[in-house]
Amino acid sequence: MSDKPIILVTNDDGLNAKGIKALVAMVKGFGDIYVVAPNRSNSGKSNSITVEVPIRIKKVRDEENLHIYSCKGTPVDCVKLALNKILPRTPDFLVSGINHGANTSVSVLYSGTMGATIEGCLNGIPSIGYSLNDFSADADFSQSIKYGRKIFANLIEKGLERSVCLNVNFPKGDINGIRVCRQADGRWKEEFDHRQDPFGGDYYWLTGYFKNAEPNAEETDEWAINNGYASVVPTKIDMTAHQLVEDLKTWDYEVED
Amino acid sequence: MSDKPIILVTNDDGLNAKGIKALVAMVKGFGDIYVVAPNRSNSGKSNSITVEVPIRIKKVRDEENLHIYSCKGTPVDCVKLALNKILPRTPDFLVSGINHGANTSVSVLYSGTMGATIEGCLNGIPSIGYSLNDFSADADFSQSIKYGRKIFANLIEKGLERSVCLNVNFPKGDINGIRVCRQADGRWKEEFDHRQDPFGGDYYWLTGYFKNAEPNAEETDEWAINNGYASVVPTKIDMTAHQLVEDLKTWDYEVED
């Protein structure tokens, strides 16, 4: 077995997306690369797992230092299967993306790209999710590759605290530099597109736009990508609002029999 | 339009689960109840949203102070559709569950019950997710209803900080009391069940068990439910590891042209 670092590569746009090819190019030369990615788009799949149907995996091909597998599951399924059934040992690093579309602010909660990244983190693997603020299938990832590689090289050199992963977002076009940020406050505002099928049945398409609650906050990821910077947000698994634990102890919990 | 509080009820086990009927019983009398829930099980769906197929909703029936809708989508889809297309106005409260199975520790990340709860929270609605540590379809929710109602009454009286929701878990059997906790550190350890179909194709069932990294930490939700207590964890939307933002600014971000 090779003693090179093992790098697990996955995404949520599927194995044929341009973004995952860019990601392989980004980490090339840093170790043995295993790509285990969904066979089709899994956008918006968050941390979801497949529990009610079985999952299939298929080896696509081997090249030098590059092994590619296709998986009929979610991004998190891909990571779990890679760790348990595909890789020769626990990987040294996980990278996910490069997503076609930004995953700033609360999109971290819906994102399959970040779902896979968080799954790597849960398993103690230093993990980075990368996204580019451009939904187009033919997006230009050349700048993302250059800046993303620099962040990855830092991760290799400096490591990362357990239970924390990185959420990296690139602006469209030229990049002015890299900023470490916090997640912006905001939310998606839905606009359902209501239609009727030929048989009179109603159905709805989920559409909408992101509403930033603090567009001028320069320390946020949203501000960064809207001003030409790549954003790096340290992202943690623990969702406890620790500052409220003591407050909530003052509620009345006496239950009568 | 009624000026009673509006309570949105959803879950991830689907409209026919015993748990959601228990949840309706729990909040009965507190206002006008709208149930908008998936038409079938959506376990493990996390915060996922449906973007590649349209979503259908169907009114099931109206009773006094109770309106029931079935939705062919994820728990988060149910909340988004309820807010945008079904409810007469933004609801005053959202409750999700009662899930058949615990959602303590990192299960908050995979849980559809908590996905819906977090979605309510994102929309500024005071929201609680409830789960019972019993997977059986015929689980006994009588204690959960009693203790859950007490927590809900506190929420009505005291309110909750914006961007924070509650993750409530009940032990199986008798409840000794309610404890405010933090999320336990731990992870799911997968054991894929490998099989072959009649045509020689491989497939895998995702199975596994939860491995608690700190079984003796009495301030955690896992300890609580394993010792007969209901756990209340304040859960926040912001996943930023704030304590690391300054650290990460010391990395080298100089990218050569």
Coordinates of C-alpha atoms in Angstrom, one line a residue:
Chain A
M1 CA 0.0 0.0 0.0
S2 CA 1.2 3.5 -0.9
D3 CA 2.3 5.7 2.0
K4 CA 1.3 8.8 0.2
P5 CA -1.5 10.9 1.7
I6 CA -5.0 9.7 0.7
I7 CA -7.4 12.4 -0.4
L8 CA -11.1 11.6 -0.6
V9 CA -12.9 13.8 -3.2
T10 CA -16.7 14.1 -3.5
N11 CA -19.4 16.6 -4.4
D12 CA -23.1 17.0 -4.7
D13 CA -23.4 18.0 -8.4
G14 CA -22.5 14.5 -9.5
L15 CA -19.5 12.8 -11.0
N16 CA -19.9 14.4 -14.4
A17 CA -19.9 18.0 -13.1
K18 CA -17.1 20.3 -14.3
G19 CA -16.6 21.4 -10.6
I20 CA -15.4 18.0 -9.4
K21 CA -12.9 17.7 -12.3
A22 CA -11.6 21.1 -11.2
L23 CA -11.3 19.8 -7.6
V24 CA -9.3 16.8 -8.7
A25 CA -7.0 19.2 -10.6
M26 CA -6.7 21.3 -7.5
V27 CA -5.5 18.5 -5.2
K28 CA -3.4 16.7 -7.9
G29 CA 0.1 16.0 -6.8
F30 CA -0.7 16.1 -3.1
G31 CA -1.4 12.3 -2.8
D32 CA -3.5 9.4 -3.9
I33 CA -6.9 10.7 -4.9
Y34 CA -10.1 8.7 -4.5
V35 CA -13.1 10.2 -6.1
V36 CA -16.4 8.8 -4.7
A37 CA -19.2 10.9 -5.9
P38 CA -22.9 10.6 -6.7
N39 CA -23.9 9.4 -10.1
R40 CA -26.2 12.4 -10.6
S41 CA -27.0 15.8 -9.1
N42 CA -27.7 15.8 -5.4
S43 CA -28.1 19.5 -4.9
G44 CA -29.9 20.6 -1.7
K45 CA -29.4 17.2 -0.1
S46 CA -27.8 18.6 3.0
N47 CA -26.6 15.9 5.5
S48 CA -29.2 13.4 4.3
I49 CA -28.6 9.7 4.3
T50 CA -30.3 6.9 2.4
V51 CA -32.0 4.5 4.8
E52 CA -35.0 3.1 3.0
V53 CA -33.3 1.8 -0.2
P54 CA -30.0 0.1 -0.6
I55 CA -27.1 1.9 -2.2
R56 CA -25.0 0.8 -5.2
I57 CA -21.4 1.7 -6.0
K58 CA -19.5 1.2 -9.2
K59 CA -15.8 1.5 -10.0
V60 CA -15.5 3.8 -13.0
R61 CA -11.8 3.6 -13.6
D62 CA -8.2 3.7 -12.2
E63 CA -5.5 6.1 -13.4
E64 CA -2.1 6.9 -11.8
N65 CA -2.9 8.2 -8.3
L66 CA -6.5 8.5 -9.2
H67 CA -9.4 6.1 -8.5
I68 CA -12.9 7.0 -9.4
Y69 CA -16.2 5.5 -8.1
S70 CA -19.8 6.3 -8.8
C71 CA -22.4 6.0 -6.1
K72 CA -26.2 5.9 -6.3
G73 CA -26.6 7.8 -3.0
T74 CA -26.3 11.2 -1.4
P75 CA -23.0 13.0 -0.8
V76 CA -23.0 11.8 2.8
D77 CA -23.7 8.2 1.7
C78 CA -20.6 8.6 -0.6
V79 CA -18.4 9.5 2.3
K80 CA -19.7 6.8 4.5
L81 CA -19.3 4.1 1.8
A82 CA -15.8 5.4 0.9
L83 CA -14.7 5.2 4.5
N84 CA -16.2 1.8 5.1
K85 CA -16.0 -0.1 1.8
I86 CA -13.7 1.6 -0.7
L87 CA -10.6 3.3 0.7
P88 CA -7.7 1.2 1.8
R89 CA -7.5 3.2 5.1
T90 CA -9.0 6.4 6.6
P91 CA -8.1 9.2 4.3
D92 CA -5.8 12.1 5.4
F93 CA -8.0 14.7 3.8
L94 CA -11.5 15.2 2.4
V95 CA -12.4 17.8 -0.2
S96 CA -15.9 18.4 -1.5
G97 CA -17.1 20.4 -4.5
I98 CA -16.3 22.6 -6.3
N99 CA -20.0 23.3 -6.1
H100 CA -21.7 25.1 -9.0
G101 CA -23.3 27.9 -6.9
A102 CA -22.3 29.5 -3.6
N103 CA -22.9 27.9 -0.1
T104 CA -22.5 30.9 2.0
S105 CA -24.5 31.9 5.1
V106 CA -27.4 29.5 6.0
S107 CA -26.9 27.6 2.7
V108 CA -24.4 25.6 4.7
L109 CA -27.5 23.9 6.2
Y110 CA -29.0 22.8 2.9
S111 CA -25.8 22.1 0.9
G112 CA -24.9 18.6 -0.1
T113 CA -21.3 19.8 -0.7
M114 CA -21.1 20.9 2.9
G115 CA -23.1 17.8 4.1
A116 CA -20.2 15.6 2.7
T117 CA -17.6 18.0 4.3
I118 CA -19.3 17.8 7.7
E119 CA -19.4 14.0 7.4
G120 CA -15.7 14.0 6.9
C121 CA -15.2 16.2 9.9
L122 CA -17.5 14.0 12.0
N123 CA -15.1 11.2 11.2
G124 CA -12.0 13.1 12.3
I125 CA -10.8 13.9 8.8
P126 CA -9.5 17.4 8.0
S127 CA -12.2 18.5 5.5
I128 CA -12.9 21.4 3.1
G129 CA -16.0 22.2 1.1
Y130 CA -15.5 24.4 -1.9
S131 CA -18.1 26.3 -3.8
L132 CA -18.1 28.9 -6.7
N133 CA -20.7 31.6 -6.9
D134 CA -21.7 30.5 -10.4
F135 CA -24.5 28.0 -11.2
S136 CA -23.6 27.5 -14.8
A137 CA -22.6 24.0 -15.9
D138 CA -19.7 25.5 -17.8
A139 CA -18.5 27.8 -15.0
D140 CA -14.8 28.9 -15.1
F141 CA -13.0 27.3 -12.2
S142 CA -9.4 28.4 -13.0
Q143 CA -9.2 31.0 -10.3
S144 CA -10.9 28.7 -7.8
I145 CA -8.3 26.0 -8.4
K146 CA -5.5 28.4 -7.8
Y147 CA -6.9 29.9 -4.5
G148 CA -8.3 26.6 -3.4
R149 CA -5.0 24.9 -3.7
K150 CA -3.4 27.6 -1.5
I151 CA -6.0 26.9 1.2
F152 CA -5.5 23.2 0.9
A153 CA -1.7 23.6 1.2
N154 CA -2.3 25.5 4.5
L155 CA -4.6 22.7 5.8
I156 CA -1.8 20.2 5.1
E157 CA 0.8 22.3 6.9
K158 CA -1.3 23.6 9.8
G159 CA -4.0 21.0 10.4
L160 CA -7.4 21.8 11.8
E161 CA -9.0 21.4 15.2
R162 CA -11.2 18.3 15.5
S163 CA -14.9 18.9 14.9
V164 CA -14.2 21.9 12.7
C165 CA -14.2 21.9 8.9
L166 CA -13.8 24.7 6.4
N167 CA -16.5 26.2 4.1
V168 CA -14.8 28.0 1.3
N169 CA -16.7 30.1 -1.3
F170 CA -15.2 31.7 -4.4
P171 CA -16.6 34.8 -6.1
K172 CA -17.3 34.7 -9.8
G173 CA -14.5 36.2 -11.9
D174 CA -11.2 37.4 -10.6
I175 CA -10.3 36.9 -7.0
N176 CA -8.8 39.8 -4.9
G177 CA -7.7 37.6 -2.1
I178 CA -8.8 35.3 0.7
R179 CA -10.8 36.4 3.8
V180 CA -11.5 34.4 6.9
C181 CA -15.2 35.1 7.8
R182 CA -18.2 34.2 9.8
Q183 CA -21.4 32.9 8.3
A184 CA -23.7 35.8 7.3
D185 CA -27.1 36.1 8.9
G186 CA -29.8 35.7 6.3
R187 CA -32.3 33.3 4.8
W188 CA -33.8 32.0 1.6
K189 CA -37.0 33.7 0.6
E190 CA -39.1 31.2 -1.3
E191 CA -41.3 31.8 -4.3
F192 CA -43.2 28.7 -5.2
D193 CA -44.1 28.5 -8.9
H194 CA -47.6 27.0 -8.9
R195 CA -48.7 25.0 -11.9
Q196 CA -51.3 22.5 -12.9
D197 CA -50.6 19.2 -14.6
P198 CA -52.7 18.1 -17.7
F199 CA -55.0 16.2 -15.3
G200 CA -55.9 19.3 -13.1
G201 CA -53.5 18.4 -10.3
D202 CA -51.6 21.2 -8.6
Y203 CA -47.9 21.1 -8.2
Y204 CA -45.2 23.5 -7.1
W205 CA -41.6 24.3 -8.1
L206 CA -39.4 25.5 -5.3
T207 CA -37.7 28.8 -6.4
G208 CA -36.5 31.8 -4.5
Y209 CA -33.6 34.1 -3.6
F210 CA -31.2 34.7 -0.7
K211 CA -32.0 37.7 1.5
N212 CA -28.9 38.9 3.4
A213 CA -29.9 40.3 6.7
E214 CA -26.5 42.2 7.0
P215 CA -25.2 43.1 3.6
N216 CA -22.7 45.6 5.0
A217 CA -21.0 43.3 7.5
E218 CA -17.5 43.0 6.1
E219 CA -16.6 40.1 8.4
T220 CA -19.2 37.8 6.7
D221 CA -18.9 35.3 3.9
E222 CA -21.6 36.9 1.8
W223 CA -19.8 40.3 1.9
A224 CA -16.6 38.6 0.8
I225 CA -17.9 36.9 -2.3
N226 CA -19.9 39.9 -3.3
N227 CA -16.7 42.0 -3.1
G228 CA -14.4 39.7 -5.1
Y229 CA -12.9 37.8 -2.2
A230 CA -12.8 34.1 -1.5
S231 CA -14.3 33.4 2.0
V232 CA -13.1 30.8 4.5
V233 CA -15.6 30.0 7.3
P234 CA -14.5 27.6 10.1
T235 CA -17.6 25.5 10.5
K236 CA -18.4 23.3 13.5
I237 CA -20.5 20.3 14.2
D238 CA -21.7 21.3 17.6
M239 CA -25.0 23.2 17.1
T240 CA -25.6 23.8 20.8
A241 CA -26.3 27.5 21.6
H242 CA -24.1 27.2 24.7
Q243 CA -24.8 30.8 25.8
L244 CA -28.5 29.8 26.3
V245 CA -28.1 26.7 28.4
E246 CA -28.1 28.5 31.7
D247 CA -31.0 30.8 30.7
L248 CA -33.1 27.9 29.8
K249 CA -32.5 26.3 33.1
T250 CA -34.7 29.0 34.6
W251 CA -37.8 27.8 32.8
D252 CA -40.4 25.9 34.9
Y253 CA -40.1 22.2 34.4
E254 CA -42.3 20.9 37.2
V255 CA -44.7 18.4 35.7
E256 CA -47.7 17.4 37.8
D257 CA -48.5 13.7 38.0
Chain B
M1 CA -59.5 35.1 10.4
S2 CA -59.1 33.6 13.9
D3 CA -56.9 35.6 16.2
K4 CA -55.8 32.4 18.0
P5 CA -52.2 31.5 17.8
I6 CA -51.4 29.4 14.8
I7 CA -49.3 26.3 15.4
L8 CA -47.6 24.5 12.5
V9 CA -47.1 20.8 13.1
T10 CA -44.8 18.6 10.9
N11 CA -42.6 15.6 11.2
D12 CA -40.3 13.3 9.2
D13 CA -42.0 9.9 9.8
G14 CA -45.0 10.9 7.7
L15 CA -48.6 11.9 8.2
N16 CA -49.6 8.4 9.3
A17 CA -47.0 8.0 12.1
K18 CA -48.3 7.6 15.6
G19 CA -45.8 10.3 16.7
I20 CA -47.4 13.1 14.8
K21 CA -50.8 12.3 16.3
A22 CA -49.2 12.4 19.7
L23 CA -47.8 15.8 18.8
V24 CA -51.2 17.2 17.8
A25 CA -52.6 15.9 21.1
M26 CA -49.7 17.7 22.9
V27 CA -50.4 21.1 21.4
K28 CA -54.2 20.8 21.4
G29 CA -56.0 23.7 23.0
F30 CA -53.1 26.1 22.4
G31 CA -54.4 27.5 19.1
D32 CA -55.3 26.7 15.5
I33 CA -53.3 23.7 14.4
Y34 CA -52.1 23.2 10.8
V35 CA -50.5 19.9 10.2
V36 CA -48.4 19.9 7.0
A37 CA -46.4 16.7 6.9
P38 CA -44.8 14.3 4.4
N39 CA -47.0 11.7 2.9
R40 CA -44.4 9.0 3.7
S41 CA -41.4 8.5 5.8
N42 CA -38.5 11.0 5.4
S43 CA -36.1 9.7 8.0
G44 CA -32.6 10.9 7.6
K45 CA -33.6 13.7 5.3
S46 CA -31.8 16.4 7.3
N47 CA -32.4 19.9 6.0
S48 CA -32.7 18.7 2.4
I49 CA -35.0 20.4 -0.1
T50 CA -36.5 19.2 -3.3
V51 CA -35.2 21.1 -6.3
E52 CA -35.3 18.8 -9.3
V53 CA -38.9 17.6 -9.2
P54 CA -42.0 19.6 -8.4
I55 CA -43.8 19.1 -5.1
R56 CA -47.5 18.3 -4.6
I57 CA -49.7 19.0 -1.6
K58 CA -53.2 17.7 -0.8
K59 CA -55.7 18.8 1.8
V60 CA -56.6 15.8 3.8
R61 CA -59.3 17.2 6.1
D62 CA -60.5 20.0 8.3
E63 CA -61.7 19.6 11.9
E64 CA -62.3 22.2 14.5
N65 CA -59.0 24.1 15.0
L66 CA -57.3 21.4 13.0
H67 CA -56.3 21.5 9.3
I68 CA -54.4 18.6 7.8
Y69 CA -52.3 18.6 4.6
S70 CA -50.2 15.9 3.0
C71 CA -47.1 16.9 1.1
K72 CA -44.9 14.9 -1.4
G73 CA -41.7 16.4 -0.2
T74 CA -39.1 16.6 2.6
P75 CA -39.9 18.0 6.0
V76 CA -38.2 21.3 5.0
D77 CA -40.3 21.4 1.9
C78 CA -43.4 21.0 4.1
V79 CA -42.4 24.0 6.2
K80 CA -41.6 26.2 3.1
L81 CA -44.9 25.3 1.4
A82 CA -46.9 25.8 4.6
L83 CA -45.4 29.3 5.1
N84 CA -45.8 30.3 1.5
K85 CA -48.9 28.5 0.2
I86 CA -51.0 27.0 3.0
L87 CA -51.2 29.1 6.2
P88 CA -53.3 32.2 6.4
R89 CA -50.3 34.0 8.1
T90 CA -46.9 33.3 9.6
P91 CA -47.5 30.8 12.4
D92 CA -46.7 31.7 16.0
F93 CA -45.1 28.4 16.7
L94 CA -43.7 25.3 14.9
V95 CA -43.5 21.9 16.5
S96 CA -41.9 18.8 14.7
G97 CA -42.1 15.2 15.6
I98 CA -42.6 13.4 17.8
N99 CA -39.9 11.4 16.1
H100 CA -39.8 7.6 16.4
G101 CA -36.2 7.4 17.6
A102 CA -33.8 9.8 19.4
N103 CA -32.2 12.8 17.7
T104 CA -29.5 13.5 20.3
S105 CA -25.9 14.5 19.7
V106 CA -24.8 14.7 16.1
S107 CA -28.1 13.1 14.9
V108 CA -29.3 16.7 14.9
L109 CA -27.4 17.0 11.6
Y110 CA -29.1 14.0 9.9
S111 CA -32.6 14.4 11.3
G112 CA -35.5 15.4 9.2
T113 CA -37.4 16.3 12.4
M114 CA -34.8 18.8 13.3
G115 CA -34.4 19.9 9.7
A116 CA -38.0 21.1 9.8
T117 CA -37.4 22.7 13.2
I118 CA -34.4 24.6 12.0
E119 CA -36.3 25.7 9.0
G120 CA -39.0 27.2 11.3
C121 CA -36.2 28.9 13.3
L122 CA -34.7 30.3 10.1
N123 CA -38.0 31.9 9.4
G124 CA -38.1 33.6 12.8
I125 CA -40.7 31.1 14.3
P126 CA -40.2 29.8 17.8
S127 CA -39.7 26.1 17.0
I128 CA -39.3 22.8 18.9
G129 CA -38.3 19.4 17.6
Y130 CA -39.4 16.4 19.7
S131 CA -38.1 12.9 19.5
L132 CA -38.7 9.8 21.6
N133 CA -35.9 7.2 22.1
D134 CA -38.1 4.4 20.7
F135 CA -38.1 3.4 17.0
S136 CA -41.1 1.2 17.2
A137 CA -44.2 2.2 15.2
D138 CA -46.4 1.6 18.2
A139 CA -44.2 3.5 20.7
D140 CA -45.9 4.8 23.8
F141 CA -46.0 8.6 23.7
S142 CA -48.1 9.3 26.8
Q143 CA -45.2 10.5 28.9
S144 CA -43.7 12.5 26.0
I145 CA -47.0 14.4 25.5
K146 CA -47.1 15.3 29.2
Y147 CA -43.5 16.6 29.4
G148 CA -43.5 18.0 25.9
R149 CA -46.6 20.1 26.7
K150 CA -44.8 21.6 29.7
I151 CA -41.9 22.6 27.5
F152 CA -44.2 24.1 24.9
A153 CA -46.1 26.1 27.6
N154 CA -42.7 27.5 28.7
L155 CA -42.0 28.5 25.1
I156 CA -45.3 30.4 24.8
E157 CA -44.7 32.2 28.1
K158 CA -41.0 33.0 27.8
G159 CA -40.3 33.0 24.0
L160 CA -36.9 32.1 22.5
E161 CA -34.0 34.1 21.1
R162 CA -34.1 34.5 17.3
S163 CA -31.9 32.0 15.4
V164 CA -32.2 29.4 18.3
C165 CA -34.7 26.5 18.4
L166 CA -35.1 23.6 20.8
N167 CA -34.1 20.0 20.3
V168 CA -36.1 17.9 22.8
N169 CA -35.5 14.2 23.3
F170 CA -37.5 11.9 25.6
P171 CA -36.3 8.6 27.2
K172 CA -38.2 5.4 26.6
G173 CA -40.5 4.6 29.6
D174 CA -41.0 6.8 32.7
I175 CA -39.5 10.3 32.7
N176 CA -37.7 11.5 35.9
G177 CA -37.7 15.1 34.9
I178 CA -36.4 17.6 32.3
R179 CA -32.7 18.6 31.9
V180 CA -31.3 21.5 29.8
C181 CA -28.2 20.0 28.0
R182 CA -25.6 20.5 25.4
Q183 CA -25.2 18.2 22.4
A184 CA -23.1 15.2 23.3
D185 CA -19.9 14.5 21.3
G186 CA -20.1 11.3 19.3
R187 CA -20.7 9.9 15.9
W188 CA -22.5 7.1 14.0
K189 CA -20.3 4.1 13.3
E190 CA -21.5 2.6 10.1
E191 CA -21.7 -1.1 9.3
F192 CA -22.8 -1.6 5.7
D193 CA -24.7 -4.8 5.0
H194 CA -23.3 -6.0 1.6
R195 CA -25.6 -8.1 -0.6
Q196 CA -25.9 -9.2 -4.2
D197 CA -29.0 -8.9 -6.3
P198 CA -30.2 -11.9 -8.4
F199 CA -28.2 -10.6 -11.3
G200 CA -24.8 -10.4 -9.5
G201 CA -24.9 -6.7 -8.8
D202 CA -23.6 -5.5 -5.4
Y203 CA -25.6 -3.3 -3.1
Y204 CA -25.3 -2.0 0.4
W205 CA -27.7 -1.3 3.3
L206 CA -26.7 1.5 5.6
T207 CA -26.8 0.3 9.2
G208 CA -24.8 1.2 12.3
Y209 CA -24.8 2.4 15.8
F210 CA -24.1 5.6 17.7
K211 CA -20.8 5.8 19.5
N212 CA -20.9 8.3 22.4
A213 CA -17.5 9.9 22.9
E214 CA -18.3 11.1 26.4
P215 CA -20.8 8.7 28.0
N216 CA -20.3 10.0 31.5
A217 CA -20.8 13.7 30.7
E218 CA -24.0 14.5 32.7
E219 CA -24.5 17.8 31.0
T220 CA -25.2 16.1 27.6
D221 CA -28.4 15.1 25.9
E222 CA -27.2 11.5 25.5
W223 CA -26.6 11.1 29.2
A224 CA -30.0 12.6 30.0
I225 CA -32.0 10.2 27.9
N226 CA -30.0 7.2 29.0
N227 CA -30.7 8.1 32.6
G228 CA -34.5 8.6 32.3
Y229 CA -34.5 12.4 31.7
A230 CA -36.0 14.4 28.9
S231 CA -33.2 16.6 27.3
V232 CA -33.7 20.1 26.0
V233 CA -30.8 21.4 23.8
P234 CA -30.9 25.0 22.6
T235 CA -29.8 24.6 19.0
K236 CA -28.5 27.4 16.7
I237 CA -28.4 28.1 13.0
D238 CA -25.0 29.7 13.0
M239 CA -22.4 27.0 12.5
T240 CA -19.4 29.3 12.5
A241 CA -16.6 28.2 14.8
H242 CA -16.1 31.8 16.0
Q243 CA -13.2 30.9 18.3
L244 CA -11.2 29.9 15.2
V245 CA -11.7 32.9 13.0
E246 CA -8.7 34.8 14.4
D247 CA -6.5 31.6 14.4
L248 CA -7.2 31.0 10.7
K249 CA -6.3 34.5 9.8
T250 CA -2.7 33.5 10.6
W251 CA -2.6 31.1 7.7
D252 CA -0.6 32.1 4.6
Y253 CA -3.0 33.3 1.9
E254 CA -0.5 34.9 -0.5
V255 CA -1.3 33.5 -4.0
E256 CA 1.3 34.1 -6.7
D257 CA 0.1 35.2 -10.1

